[in-house]
Amino acid sequence: MKAAQYDLSREDSFFVPTPVQHIDGMFAPEIYKNLPACLSQLLEIANNRQERDVLLLGAITVISGCLPNIYGIYDNRMVYPHLFTFVDAPAGAGKGILNHLRSLGKAIHRERISKSQDEINRYEQNKAELKANNQDLSELPPPPKQKLLFIPANNSASSFINTLAENDEMGILFSTEADTLANSLTQDWGNFSDILRCAFHHESVEMQRRTNKEYLVVEEPRLSALLTGTNGQFKRLIPNTENGLFSRFMYYTMRSVPQFRNVFAHKMDVPGQLFEDMGQQLLDLFQFLEVQQEGIQWRLDKRMQDHFVKFFSHYTRIYYSETGERVLATIHRSGLIAFRITMVLSSIRWFIDSSKRETPDGLVHPRDLETAMQITLHTIQHSLIHMADMPKNHDQSMKHRRMEQFIEKLPVEFTKNEANKVGKSLKLSSPTITRYLVQGPFERLGHGRYRKLYRDQNE
């Protein structure tokens, strides 16, 4: 994927940072060398690198919603492994392969529905017996809740909250047509965009129904979301970067492949069988984790923490200096996303690859941390490409880049005349130069004299 080079004369362009220009849009091969074995085998069905990438990203996302009682401490807050991912692609690019990923959670979904139905049947039978014996129905406990794993995207806001509330405050939003969710979010009755934003951070959401004034609250939502659709559907769902949903998603943009593949070649004896098999393993793991009273905490040791902070500090400085403020929310939340991916990878490495059913010591595998950071670096790239296509962003990024170039060309100490000369060389107007001197990192030494303030390299 080629990113446009920065050009001051192109007023319709969004500057994509230098590091992004040198990263292949597809995941680096090194990412696949260190994956848990149970994940690697799922990817064999892919026909090309793009399909392999989105299968990996989608599988991690779905699995993140199948790990109850797994958590970590990030920025002094308890966080769970749940992830949001959006894969956009034109028709025929191969995103249909993601339908296999539903099988990863299908066994859990069916098991929860089946158990709920059994409880409901017993409840109704007990209720009928009480009626037949003319006994007081007020002694009946509340009716059982209908539990599931996959939450329908075609939902009203109240129904969505109710589903989470009845479902142990967890679930997976899985939709291969993002229009379904976009249509719901554009309706007054279905606008639960704020609920999605809160759910990403496990923040409490509440609602009171008007009809019977029933109060609904979800104290600590844990929601994963895997959405696919065209670029047009993406824009309907998230129209601009000021929409808080933008920075909460990982993105991958697929390109059309001008090649007709052999549609009769079999990658496995029974199509999708590997996904079904792993779905059964995840059901077993889900049931084991579900009954853990204390929960299982994953953590980084001091060396890993230092590496993590250094990595994201480095890219934060670069992206901000070259693009501006609008990238910061994405970069900061990418750190949280990388931590969550690490928890997912280390969980399945421990519980599925090693078939262990005892609590780990809690230290994530260093390979999983490195893999998570590299995956996140690539998804940041795709975020920035989407950001480049958003309205108004080019104006903000161009203005920021101009000011950065202005600062770079000035000596440590300078006069207003020198600033004017530098500004004119960059085709800046006199009012713009004056504004930069007021807003920028400068100290006024006296009449017409200034000094640059050095920025903290650890910011």
XYZ file of C-alpha atoms in Angstrom, residues 79-369:
291
model
C -9.133 -4.220 31.498
C -10.379 -7.311 29.695
C -9.164 -8.741 26.361
C -12.154 -7.634 24.242
C -11.312 -6.014 20.878
C -13.046 -4.042 18.088
C -12.047 -4.734 14.451
C -13.313 -3.406 11.116
C -12.281 -5.014 7.806
C -13.279 -3.018 4.741
C -12.999 -4.355 1.234
C -14.629 -3.965 -2.186
C -16.733 -6.791 -3.565
C -14.631 -9.752 -4.607
C -11.622 -8.931 -2.428
C -12.058 -12.077 -0.344
C -13.539 -10.826 2.916
C -16.114 -13.628 2.730
C -13.499 -15.936 4.208
C -14.201 -14.256 7.556
C -17.519 -16.122 7.780
C -15.510 -19.127 8.998
C -14.685 -17.194 12.163
C -18.241 -17.426 13.458
C -17.528 -21.137 14.006
C -14.993 -20.207 16.681
C -17.795 -19.033 18.937
C -20.647 -21.166 17.581
C -20.285 -23.972 20.155
C -20.323 -21.468 23.034
C -23.284 -19.638 21.487
C -25.331 -22.829 21.093
C -24.418 -24.110 24.549
C -25.529 -20.881 26.233
C -28.813 -20.817 24.306
C -29.473 -24.490 25.086
C -28.808 -24.110 28.823
C -30.947 -20.975 28.955
C -33.812 -22.724 27.197
C -33.633 -25.645 29.630
C -33.835 -23.215 32.565
C -36.750 -21.367 30.943
C -38.603 -24.655 30.349
C -38.131 -25.675 33.994
C -39.333 -22.258 35.098
C -42.471 -22.469 32.944
C -43.158 -25.991 34.173
C -42.849 -24.891 37.790
C -45.108 -21.910 37.085
C -47.724 -24.144 35.501
C -47.693 -26.498 38.509
C -48.181 -23.589 40.912
C -51.142 -22.363 38.841
C -52.679 -25.830 38.733
C -52.469 -26.058 42.525
C -53.799 -22.503 42.992
C -50.587 -21.492 44.745
C -49.247 -17.935 45.028
C -47.181 -17.086 41.937
C -45.438 -14.275 43.806
C -43.188 -16.921 45.346
C -41.671 -17.627 41.942
C -38.129 -16.320 41.426
C -37.478 -13.968 38.472
C -37.622 -15.747 35.093
C -34.255 -17.059 33.774
C -32.259 -14.897 31.409
C -31.725 -15.802 27.775
C -27.958 -16.044 27.356
C -26.000 -16.144 24.109
C -22.581 -15.164 22.748
C -23.265 -13.427 19.421
C -25.374 -10.274 19.760
C -27.418 -9.208 16.681
C -26.267 -5.961 15.066
C -29.846 -5.136 14.042
C -30.919 -3.917 17.455
C -32.457 -1.040 19.346
C -30.465 0.754 22.024
C -32.675 -0.569 24.847
C -32.619 -4.111 23.456
C -28.852 -3.964 23.110
C -28.406 -2.922 26.755
C -30.967 -5.513 27.847
C -29.112 -8.239 25.953
C -25.830 -7.299 27.629
C -27.525 -7.133 31.039
C -29.024 -10.621 30.629
C -25.835 -12.030 29.144
C -23.418 -11.633 32.080
C -22.557 -8.208 30.597
C -20.578 -9.778 27.742
C -20.954 -10.720 24.087
C -19.647 -10.483 20.532
C -21.043 -8.153 17.874
C -20.334 -10.033 14.629
C -21.612 -8.666 11.328
C -20.306 -9.301 7.819
C -22.400 -6.418 6.492
C -21.577 -3.239 8.405
C -24.695 -1.604 6.920
C -26.784 -3.619 9.382
C -25.156 -1.859 12.325
C -24.904 1.479 10.506
C -28.654 1.412 9.800
C -29.385 0.788 13.476
C -27.092 3.586 14.642
C -28.782 6.115 12.353
C -32.196 5.490 13.921
C -33.338 7.310 17.058
C -34.373 3.999 18.612
C -31.143 2.291 17.633
C -28.415 4.841 18.227
C -26.203 2.988 20.682
C -22.904 4.397 19.428
C -22.305 5.802 22.908
C -22.884 2.343 24.371
C -20.191 0.898 22.080
C -17.767 3.617 23.114
C -18.399 2.918 26.802
C -18.235 -0.844 26.294
C -14.744 -0.589 24.792
C -13.510 0.761 28.135
C -15.874 -1.388 30.269
C -17.625 1.763 31.497
C -21.094 1.548 33.007
C -24.057 2.114 30.661
C -27.640 2.635 31.756
C -31.084 3.352 30.359
C -34.632 3.810 31.646
C -37.483 2.623 29.468
C -40.277 5.136 29.020
C -43.176 2.687 28.958
C -42.813 0.978 32.327
C -39.912 3.084 33.638
C -37.778 -0.040 33.913
C -34.187 0.823 34.779
C -31.458 -1.049 32.872
C -27.806 -0.914 33.843
C -24.691 -2.765 32.727
C -21.966 -2.120 35.278
C -18.954 -3.478 33.431
C -19.696 -4.320 29.771
C -17.243 -6.600 28.008
C -17.930 -6.501 24.292
C -15.965 -7.655 21.262
C -16.887 -6.489 17.747
C -15.916 -7.855 14.341
C -17.437 -5.920 11.441
C -16.821 -6.150 7.722
C -18.118 -4.074 4.850
C -17.246 -1.798 1.976
C -15.530 1.550 2.384
C -18.882 3.237 1.840
C -20.432 1.209 4.660
C -17.500 2.136 6.897
C -18.097 5.833 6.259
C -21.761 5.463 7.121
C -20.844 3.793 10.393
C -17.988 6.137 11.306
C -18.309 9.360 9.278
C -15.354 11.234 10.804
C -12.449 10.918 13.229
C -14.249 13.104 15.762
C -16.648 10.185 16.201
C -15.212 8.394 19.239
C -15.697 4.991 17.630
C -12.910 5.650 15.140
C -9.982 5.337 17.545
C -11.440 2.278 19.285
C -11.246 0.003 16.240
C -8.424 -1.877 14.581
C -8.633 -1.527 10.808
C -7.590 -3.525 7.791
C -8.287 -2.412 4.226
C -8.308 -5.190 1.632
C -7.619 -4.541 -2.034
C -9.221 -6.229 -5.024
C -7.248 -9.181 -6.381
C -7.439 -9.283 -10.219
C -7.098 -13.036 -10.376
C -9.575 -15.908 -10.609
C -8.533 -18.559 -8.118
C -9.117 -22.286 -8.382
C -12.499 -22.541 -6.652
C -12.324 -26.367 -6.641
C -9.070 -26.662 -4.707
C -9.699 -28.045 -1.213
C -7.652 -26.642 1.642
C -9.120 -29.181 4.099
C -11.182 -32.365 3.917
C -14.267 -30.818 5.497
C -14.611 -27.052 4.821
C -14.359 -25.118 8.048
C -13.641 -28.213 10.162
C -10.550 -26.688 11.801
C -12.640 -23.735 12.930
C -15.346 -26.055 14.292
C -12.711 -28.075 16.163
C -11.181 -24.995 17.722
C -14.674 -23.783 18.570
C -15.093 -26.936 20.689
C -11.765 -26.221 22.397
C -12.880 -22.671 23.111
C -16.151 -23.991 24.591
C -14.151 -26.170 26.964
C -11.911 -23.224 27.855
C -14.920 -20.912 28.257
C -16.549 -23.296 30.719
C -13.305 -23.619 32.692
C -12.740 -19.854 32.884
C -16.388 -19.122 33.650
C -16.165 -20.732 37.084
C -12.889 -19.123 38.144
C -13.790 -17.086 41.210
C -10.736 -14.834 41.314
C -10.116 -14.418 37.611
C -6.766 -14.792 35.871
C -4.496 -11.775 35.529
C -1.891 -11.350 32.798
C 0.983 -8.923 33.336
C 4.263 -7.679 31.864
C 7.538 -7.798 33.774
C 9.683 -4.661 34.141
C 11.731 -5.336 31.014
C 8.577 -5.862 28.924
C 6.977 -2.744 30.379
C 10.016 -0.621 29.498
C 10.058 -2.039 25.965
C 6.312 -1.413 25.566
C 6.488 2.207 26.782
C 9.573 2.950 24.657
C 7.918 1.466 21.554
C 4.704 3.495 21.796
C 6.486 6.651 22.985
C 8.666 6.505 19.867
C 5.746 6.236 17.463
C 3.662 8.765 19.356
C 6.392 11.395 18.904
C 6.838 10.599 15.216
C 3.158 10.468 14.310
C 2.313 13.585 16.288
C 5.210 15.629 14.904
C 4.288 14.727 11.337
C 0.490 14.596 11.491
C -0.847 16.442 14.538
C -3.363 16.037 17.324
C -5.953 13.988 15.484
C -3.705 10.930 15.496
C -3.187 10.914 19.279
C -6.423 9.153 20.286
C -5.664 6.353 17.830
C -2.057 5.962 19.020
C -2.941 6.037 22.709
C -5.722 3.465 22.343
C -3.453 1.321 20.195
C -1.343 0.736 23.302
C -4.402 -0.650 25.088
C -5.284 -2.723 22.012
C -1.764 -4.208 21.902
C -2.026 -5.152 25.583
C -5.372 -6.852 24.944
C -4.005 -8.784 21.946
C -1.131 -9.954 24.151
C -3.604 -11.299 26.723
C -5.509 -13.192 23.998
C -2.383 -14.767 22.506
C -0.909 -15.761 25.865
C -4.250 -17.213 27.005
C -4.644 -19.560 24.049
C -0.928 -20.419 24.086
C -1.268 -21.526 27.717
C -4.718 -23.097 27.761
C -5.097 -24.500 24.215
C -1.592 -25.087 22.837
C -0.396 -26.511 26.164
C -3.799 -27.963 27.159
C -3.308 -26.727 30.720
C -6.088 -26.238 33.208
C -4.167 -24.617 36.000
C -3.662 -20.921 36.590
C -0.541 -19.546 34.860
C 1.992 -17.438 36.753
C 0.479 -14.453 34.945
C 3.527 -13.355 32.961
C 2.675 -12.964 29.256
C 4.876 -14.732 26.736
C 7.440 -12.277 25.301
C 6.712 -13.536 21.778
C 3.052 -12.668 22.218
C 3.891 -9.151 23.354
